[in-house]
mmCIF file of N, CA and C in Angstrom:
data_model
loop_
_atom_site.group_PDB
_atom_site.id
_atom_site.type_symbol
_atom_site.label_atom_id
_atom_site.label_comp_id
_atom_site.label_asym_id
_atom_site.label_seq_id
_atom_site.Cartn_x
_atom_site.Cartn_y
_atom_site.Cartn_z
ATOM 1 N N GLY A 1 0.809 -1.188 0.000
ATOM 2 C CA GLY A 1 0.000 0.000 0.000
ATOM 3 C C GLY A 1 0.857 1.257 0.000
ATOM 4 N N GLU A 2 0.442 2.205 0.788
ATOM 5 C CA GLU A 2 1.122 3.505 0.821
ATOM 6 C C GLU A 2 2.579 3.392 1.244
ATOM 7 N N LEU A 3 2.854 2.544 2.231
ATOM 8 C CA LEU A 3 4.224 2.409 2.717
ATOM 9 C C LEU A 3 5.138 1.862 1.630
ATOM 10 N N VAL A 4 4.707 0.824 0.936
ATOM 11 C CA VAL A 4 5.516 0.244 -0.145
ATOM 12 C C VAL A 4 5.710 1.268 -1.252
ATOM 13 N N ASP A 5 4.659 2.003 -1.596
ATOM 14 C CA ASP A 5 4.786 3.048 -2.617
ATOM 15 C C ASP A 5 5.833 4.079 -2.216
ATOM 16 N N PHE A 6 5.796 4.491 -0.952
ATOM 17 C CA PHE A 6 6.766 5.479 -0.485
ATOM 18 C C PHE A 6 8.186 4.913 -0.485
ATOM 19 N N ILE A 7 8.354 3.716 0.057
ATOM 20 C CA ILE A 7 9.684 3.112 0.170
ATOM 21 C C ILE A 7 10.329 2.912 -1.192
ATOM 22 N N THR A 8 9.539 2.608 -2.199
ATOM 23 C CA THR A 8 10.074 2.337 -3.532
ATOM 24 C C THR A 8 9.985 3.540 -4.464
ATOM 25 N N SER A 9 9.698 4.713 -3.932
ATOM 26 C CA SER A 9 9.482 5.898 -4.767
ATOM 27 C C SER A 9 10.763 6.570 -5.262
ATOM 28 N N GLY A 10 11.901 6.176 -4.763
ATOM 29 C CA GLY A 10 13.125 6.838 -5.199
ATOM 30 C C GLY A 10 14.347 5.995 -4.899
ATOM 31 N N PRO A 11 15.504 6.518 -5.249
ATOM 32 C CA PRO A 11 16.745 5.776 -5.001
ATOM 33 C C PRO A 11 17.050 5.697 -3.499
ATOM 34 N N LEU A 12 17.945 4.789 -3.161
ATOM 35 C CA LEU A 12 18.356 4.665 -1.766
ATOM 36 C C LEU A 12 19.844 4.385 -1.687
ATOM 37 N N VAL A 13 20.376 4.632 -0.522
ATOM 38 C CA VAL A 13 21.760 4.287 -0.218
ATOM 39 C C VAL A 13 21.695 3.311 0.948
ATOM 40 N N ALA A 14 22.221 2.120 0.742
ATOM 41 C CA ALA A 14 22.219 1.106 1.792
ATOM 42 C C ALA A 14 23.653 0.884 2.267
ATOM 43 N N LEU A 15 23.811 0.726 3.581
ATOM 44 C CA LEU A 15 25.137 0.453 4.122
ATOM 45 C C LEU A 15 25.023 -0.407 5.353
ATOM 46 N N VAL A 16 26.098 -1.061 5.673
ATOM 47 C CA VAL A 16 26.183 -1.909 6.851
ATOM 48 C C VAL A 16 27.287 -1.343 7.741
ATOM 49 N N LEU A 17 26.942 -1.090 8.967
ATOM 50 C CA LEU A 17 27.923 -0.628 9.950
ATOM 51 C C LEU A 17 28.225 -1.771 10.899
ATOM 52 N N GLU A 18 29.477 -1.949 11.225
ATOM 53 C CA GLU A 18 29.883 -2.979 12.171
ATOM 54 C C GLU A 18 30.757 -2.348 13.243
ATOM 55 N N GLY A 19 30.719 -2.922 14.401
ATOM 56 C CA GLY A 19 31.581 -2.461 15.475
ATOM 57 C C GLY A 19 30.852 -2.455 16.795
ATOM 58 N N GLU A 20 31.602 -2.215 17.845
ATOM 59 C CA GLU A 20 31.021 -2.179 19.177
ATOM 60 C C GLU A 20 29.965 -1.092 19.261
ATOM 61 N N SER A 21 28.788 -1.448 19.692
ATOM 62 C CA SER A 21 27.656 -0.526 19.864
ATOM 63 C C SER A 21 27.241 0.158 18.562
ATOM 64 N N ALA A 22 27.455 -0.495 17.434
ATOM 65 C CA ALA A 22 27.127 0.111 16.137
ATOM 66 C C ALA A 22 25.648 0.462 16.029
ATOM 67 N N ILE A 23 24.771 -0.419 16.498
ATOM 68 C CA ILE A 23 23.332 -0.145 16.405
ATOM 69 C C ILE A 23 22.967 1.060 17.259
ATOM 70 N N THR A 24 23.435 1.098 18.483
ATOM 71 C CA THR A 24 23.136 2.216 19.378
ATOM 72 C C THR A 24 23.671 3.529 18.816
ATOM 73 N N ALA A 25 24.906 3.515 18.342
ATOM 74 C CA ALA A 25 25.518 4.729 17.797
ATOM 75 C C ALA A 25 24.777 5.215 16.555
ATOM 76 N N ALA A 26 24.444 4.288 15.656
ATOM 77 C CA ALA A 26 23.741 4.678 14.434
ATOM 78 C C ALA A 26 22.364 5.240 14.760
ATOM 79 N N ARG A 27 21.660 4.629 15.699
ATOM 80 C CA ARG A 27 20.324 5.106 16.042
ATOM 81 C C ARG A 27 20.369 6.476 16.719
ATOM 82 N N GLN A 28 21.459 6.823 17.378
ATOM 83 C CA GLN A 28 21.590 8.180 17.928
ATOM 84 C C GLN A 28 21.700 9.192 16.800
ATOM 85 N N VAL A 29 22.463 8.867 15.773
ATOM 86 C CA VAL A 29 22.620 9.761 14.624
ATOM 87 C C VAL A 29 21.305 9.861 13.853
ATOM 88 N N ILE A 30 20.592 8.734 13.737
ATOM 89 C CA ILE A 30 19.322 8.705 13.007
ATOM 90 C C ILE A 30 18.251 9.497 13.752
ATOM 91 N N GLY A 31 18.145 9.321 15.058
ATOM 92 C CA GLY A 31 17.119 10.003 15.842
ATOM 93 C C GLY A 31 15.928 9.113 16.128
ATOM 94 N N ALA A 32 15.069 9.555 17.017
ATOM 95 C CA ALA A 32 13.878 8.793 17.411
ATOM 96 C C ALA A 32 12.972 8.536 16.215
ATOM 97 N N THR A 33 12.229 7.424 16.268
ATOM 98 C CA THR A 33 11.332 7.058 15.172
ATOM 99 C C THR A 33 10.343 8.173 14.868
ATOM 100 N N ASP A 34 9.804 8.801 15.893
ATOM 101 C CA ASP A 34 8.903 9.937 15.706
ATOM 102 C C ASP A 34 9.769 11.183 15.540
ATOM 103 N N PRO A 35 9.810 11.760 14.329
ATOM 104 C CA PRO A 35 10.679 12.914 14.099
ATOM 105 C C PRO A 35 10.388 14.103 15.016
ATOM 106 N N LEU A 36 9.153 14.206 15.501
ATOM 107 C CA LEU A 36 8.823 15.304 16.408
ATOM 108 C C LEU A 36 9.431 15.102 17.791
ATOM 109 N N LYS A 37 9.890 13.873 18.076
ATOM 110 C CA LYS A 37 10.550 13.571 19.353
ATOM 111 C C LYS A 37 12.055 13.368 19.175
ATOM 112 N N ALA A 38 12.531 13.430 17.938
ATOM 113 C CA ALA A 38 13.948 13.205 17.658
ATOM 114 C C ALA A 38 14.776 14.420 18.059
ATOM 115 N N ALA A 39 15.965 14.156 18.542
ATOM 116 C CA ALA A 39 16.858 15.230 18.994
ATOM 117 C C ALA A 39 17.303 16.110 17.826
ATOM 118 N N THR A 40 17.392 17.390 18.095
ATOM 119 C CA THR A 40 17.971 18.311 17.132
ATOM 120 C C THR A 40 19.401 17.857 16.859
ATOM 121 N N GLY A 41 19.794 17.867 15.602
ATOM 122 C CA GLY A 41 21.113 17.393 15.222
ATOM 123 C C GLY A 41 21.092 15.979 14.686
ATOM 124 N N SER A 42 20.003 15.247 14.939
ATOM 125 C CA SER A 42 19.858 13.910 14.350
ATOM 126 C C SER A 42 19.235 14.082 12.952
ATOM 127 N N ILE A 43 19.341 13.055 12.138
ATOM 128 C CA ILE A 43 18.803 13.133 10.783
ATOM 129 C C ILE A 43 17.301 13.381 10.831
ATOM 130 N N ARG A 44 16.588 12.577 11.604
ATOM 131 C CA ARG A 44 15.134 12.758 11.685
ATOM 132 C C ARG A 44 14.766 14.064 12.381
ATOM 133 N N GLY A 45 15.523 14.440 13.403
ATOM 134 C CA GLY A 45 15.233 15.676 14.126
ATOM 135 C C GLY A 45 15.384 16.907 13.256
ATOM 136 N N ASP A 46 16.300 16.867 12.309
ATOM 137 C CA ASP A 46 16.553 18.027 11.456
ATOM 138 C C ASP A 46 15.805 18.005 10.128
ATOM 139 N N TYR A 47 15.483 16.806 9.612
ATOM 140 C CA TYR A 47 14.982 16.731 8.240
ATOM 141 C C TYR A 47 13.658 16.016 8.044
ATOM 142 N N ALA A 48 13.117 15.348 9.043
ATOM 143 C CA ALA A 48 11.880 14.584 8.858
ATOM 144 C C ALA A 48 10.725 15.236 9.594
ATOM 145 N N ILE A 49 9.501 14.961 9.131
ATOM 146 C CA ILE A 49 8.325 15.516 9.807
ATOM 147 C C ILE A 49 7.231 14.487 10.059
ATOM 148 N N ALA A 50 7.313 13.315 9.427
ATOM 149 C CA ALA A 50 6.246 12.327 9.574
ATOM 150 C C ALA A 50 6.824 10.935 9.789
ATOM 151 N N VAL A 51 6.233 10.166 10.704
ATOM 152 C CA VAL A 51 6.689 8.811 10.987
ATOM 153 C C VAL A 51 6.578 7.942 9.739
ATOM 154 N N GLY A 52 5.492 8.057 9.001
ATOM 155 C CA GLY A 52 5.244 7.206 7.836
ATOM 156 C C GLY A 52 6.089 7.526 6.630
ATOM 157 N N GLN A 53 6.832 8.628 6.670
ATOM 158 C CA GLN A 53 7.682 8.996 5.543
ATOM 159 C C GLN A 53 9.093 9.311 6.018
ATOM 160 N N ASN A 54 9.629 8.385 6.789
ATOM 161 C CA ASN A 54 10.994 8.555 7.274
ATOM 162 C C ASN A 54 11.989 8.482 6.134
ATOM 163 N N MET A 55 13.006 9.268 6.230
ATOM 164 C CA MET A 55 14.038 9.294 5.193
ATOM 165 C C MET A 55 15.209 8.384 5.511
ATOM 166 N N VAL A 56 15.153 7.742 6.684
ATOM 167 C CA VAL A 56 16.268 6.898 7.098
ATOM 168 C C VAL A 56 15.726 5.751 7.949
ATOM 169 N N HIS A 57 16.393 4.615 7.847
ATOM 170 C CA HIS A 57 16.011 3.453 8.648
ATOM 171 C C HIS A 57 17.263 2.866 9.272
ATOM 172 N N GLY A 58 17.134 2.394 10.471
ATOM 173 C CA GLY A 58 18.226 1.691 11.131
ATOM 174 C C GLY A 58 17.681 0.503 11.892
ATOM 175 N N SER A 59 18.382 -0.590 11.829
ATOM 176 C CA SER A 59 17.967 -1.791 12.550
ATOM 177 C C SER A 59 17.956 -1.513 14.051
ATOM 178 N N ASP A 60 17.040 -2.183 14.750
ATOM 179 C CA ASP A 60 16.919 -1.962 16.189
ATOM 180 C C ASP A 60 17.542 -3.059 17.034
ATOM 181 N N ALA A 61 18.002 -4.135 16.396
ATOM 182 C CA ALA A 61 18.588 -5.250 17.132
ATOM 183 C C ALA A 61 19.443 -6.076 16.169
ATOM 184 N N PRO A 62 20.394 -6.832 16.698
ATOM 185 C CA PRO A 62 21.231 -7.663 15.822
ATOM 186 C C PRO A 62 20.422 -8.616 14.938
ATOM 187 N N GLU A 63 19.326 -9.158 15.480
ATOM 188 C CA GLU A 63 18.505 -10.090 14.704
ATOM 189 C C GLU A 63 17.844 -9.400 13.511
ATOM 190 N N SER A 64 17.290 -8.232 13.715
ATOM 191 C CA SER A 64 16.670 -7.508 12.596
ATOM 192 C C SER A 64 17.747 -7.008 11.640
ATOM 193 N N ALA A 65 18.902 -6.652 12.159
ATOM 194 C CA ALA A 65 20.006 -6.232 11.284
ATOM 195 C C ALA A 65 20.412 -7.365 10.350
ATOM 196 N N ALA A 66 20.528 -8.569 10.878
ATOM 197 C CA ALA A 66 20.911 -9.718 10.041
ATOM 198 C C ALA A 66 19.886 -9.945 8.934
ATOM 199 N N ARG A 67 18.602 -9.853 9.275
ATOM 200 C CA ARG A 67 17.539 -10.039 8.279
ATOM 201 C C ARG A 67 17.592 -8.931 7.225
ATOM 202 N N GLU A 68 17.788 -7.699 7.649
ATOM 203 C CA GLU A 68 17.790 -6.563 6.732
ATOM 204 C C GLU A 68 19.047 -6.538 5.864
ATOM 205 N N VAL A 69 20.192 -6.897 6.424
ATOM 206 C CA VAL A 69 21.428 -6.970 5.639
ATOM 207 C C VAL A 69 21.253 -7.986 4.508
ATOM 208 N N ALA A 70 20.625 -9.114 4.809
ATOM 209 C CA ALA A 70 20.417 -10.160 3.807
ATOM 210 C C ALA A 70 19.545 -9.674 2.644
ATOM 211 N N LEU A 71 18.653 -8.732 2.890
ATOM 212 C CA LEU A 71 17.794 -8.201 1.826
ATOM 213 C C LEU A 71 18.597 -7.422 0.792
ATOM 214 N N PHE A 72 19.535 -6.619 1.249
ATOM 215 C CA PHE A 72 20.290 -5.740 0.360
ATOM 216 C C PHE A 72 21.648 -6.296 -0.037
ATOM 217 N N PHE A 73 22.230 -7.110 0.818
ATOM 218 C CA PHE A 73 23.570 -7.650 0.590
ATOM 219 C C PHE A 73 23.580 -9.153 0.820
ATOM 220 N N PRO A 74 22.957 -9.937 -0.043
ATOM 221 C CA PRO A 74 22.853 -11.374 0.200
ATOM 222 C C PRO A 74 24.216 -12.070 0.334
ATOM 223 N N ASP A 75 25.248 -11.528 -0.256
ATOM 224 C CA ASP A 75 26.574 -12.157 -0.154
ATOM 225 C C ASP A 75 27.189 -12.005 1.229
ATOM 226 N N LEU A 76 26.677 -11.053 2.041
ATOM 227 C CA LEU A 76 27.187 -10.852 3.387
ATOM 228 C C LEU A 76 26.464 -11.696 4.422
ATOM 229 N N ALA A 77 25.313 -12.211 4.044
ATOM 230 C CA ALA A 77 24.465 -12.940 5.017
ATOM 231 C C ALA A 77 25.035 -14.308 5.327
#
């Protein structure tokens, strides 16, 4: 529906970050899921206005990261 239309509406840049506390560190830079609650200086805090049209995604746990990495980088899975 609307979410798939939005997600596939333009180009994307996909990357994998590795290292100690990589998920926590990346999510600090990304900001809270609700852009209105995201810290100023984070990507969502500075550039997003709606939860349903986020401009950035970050995995929330190692398990979801493994699943998501496999979607974009099957050779790394």
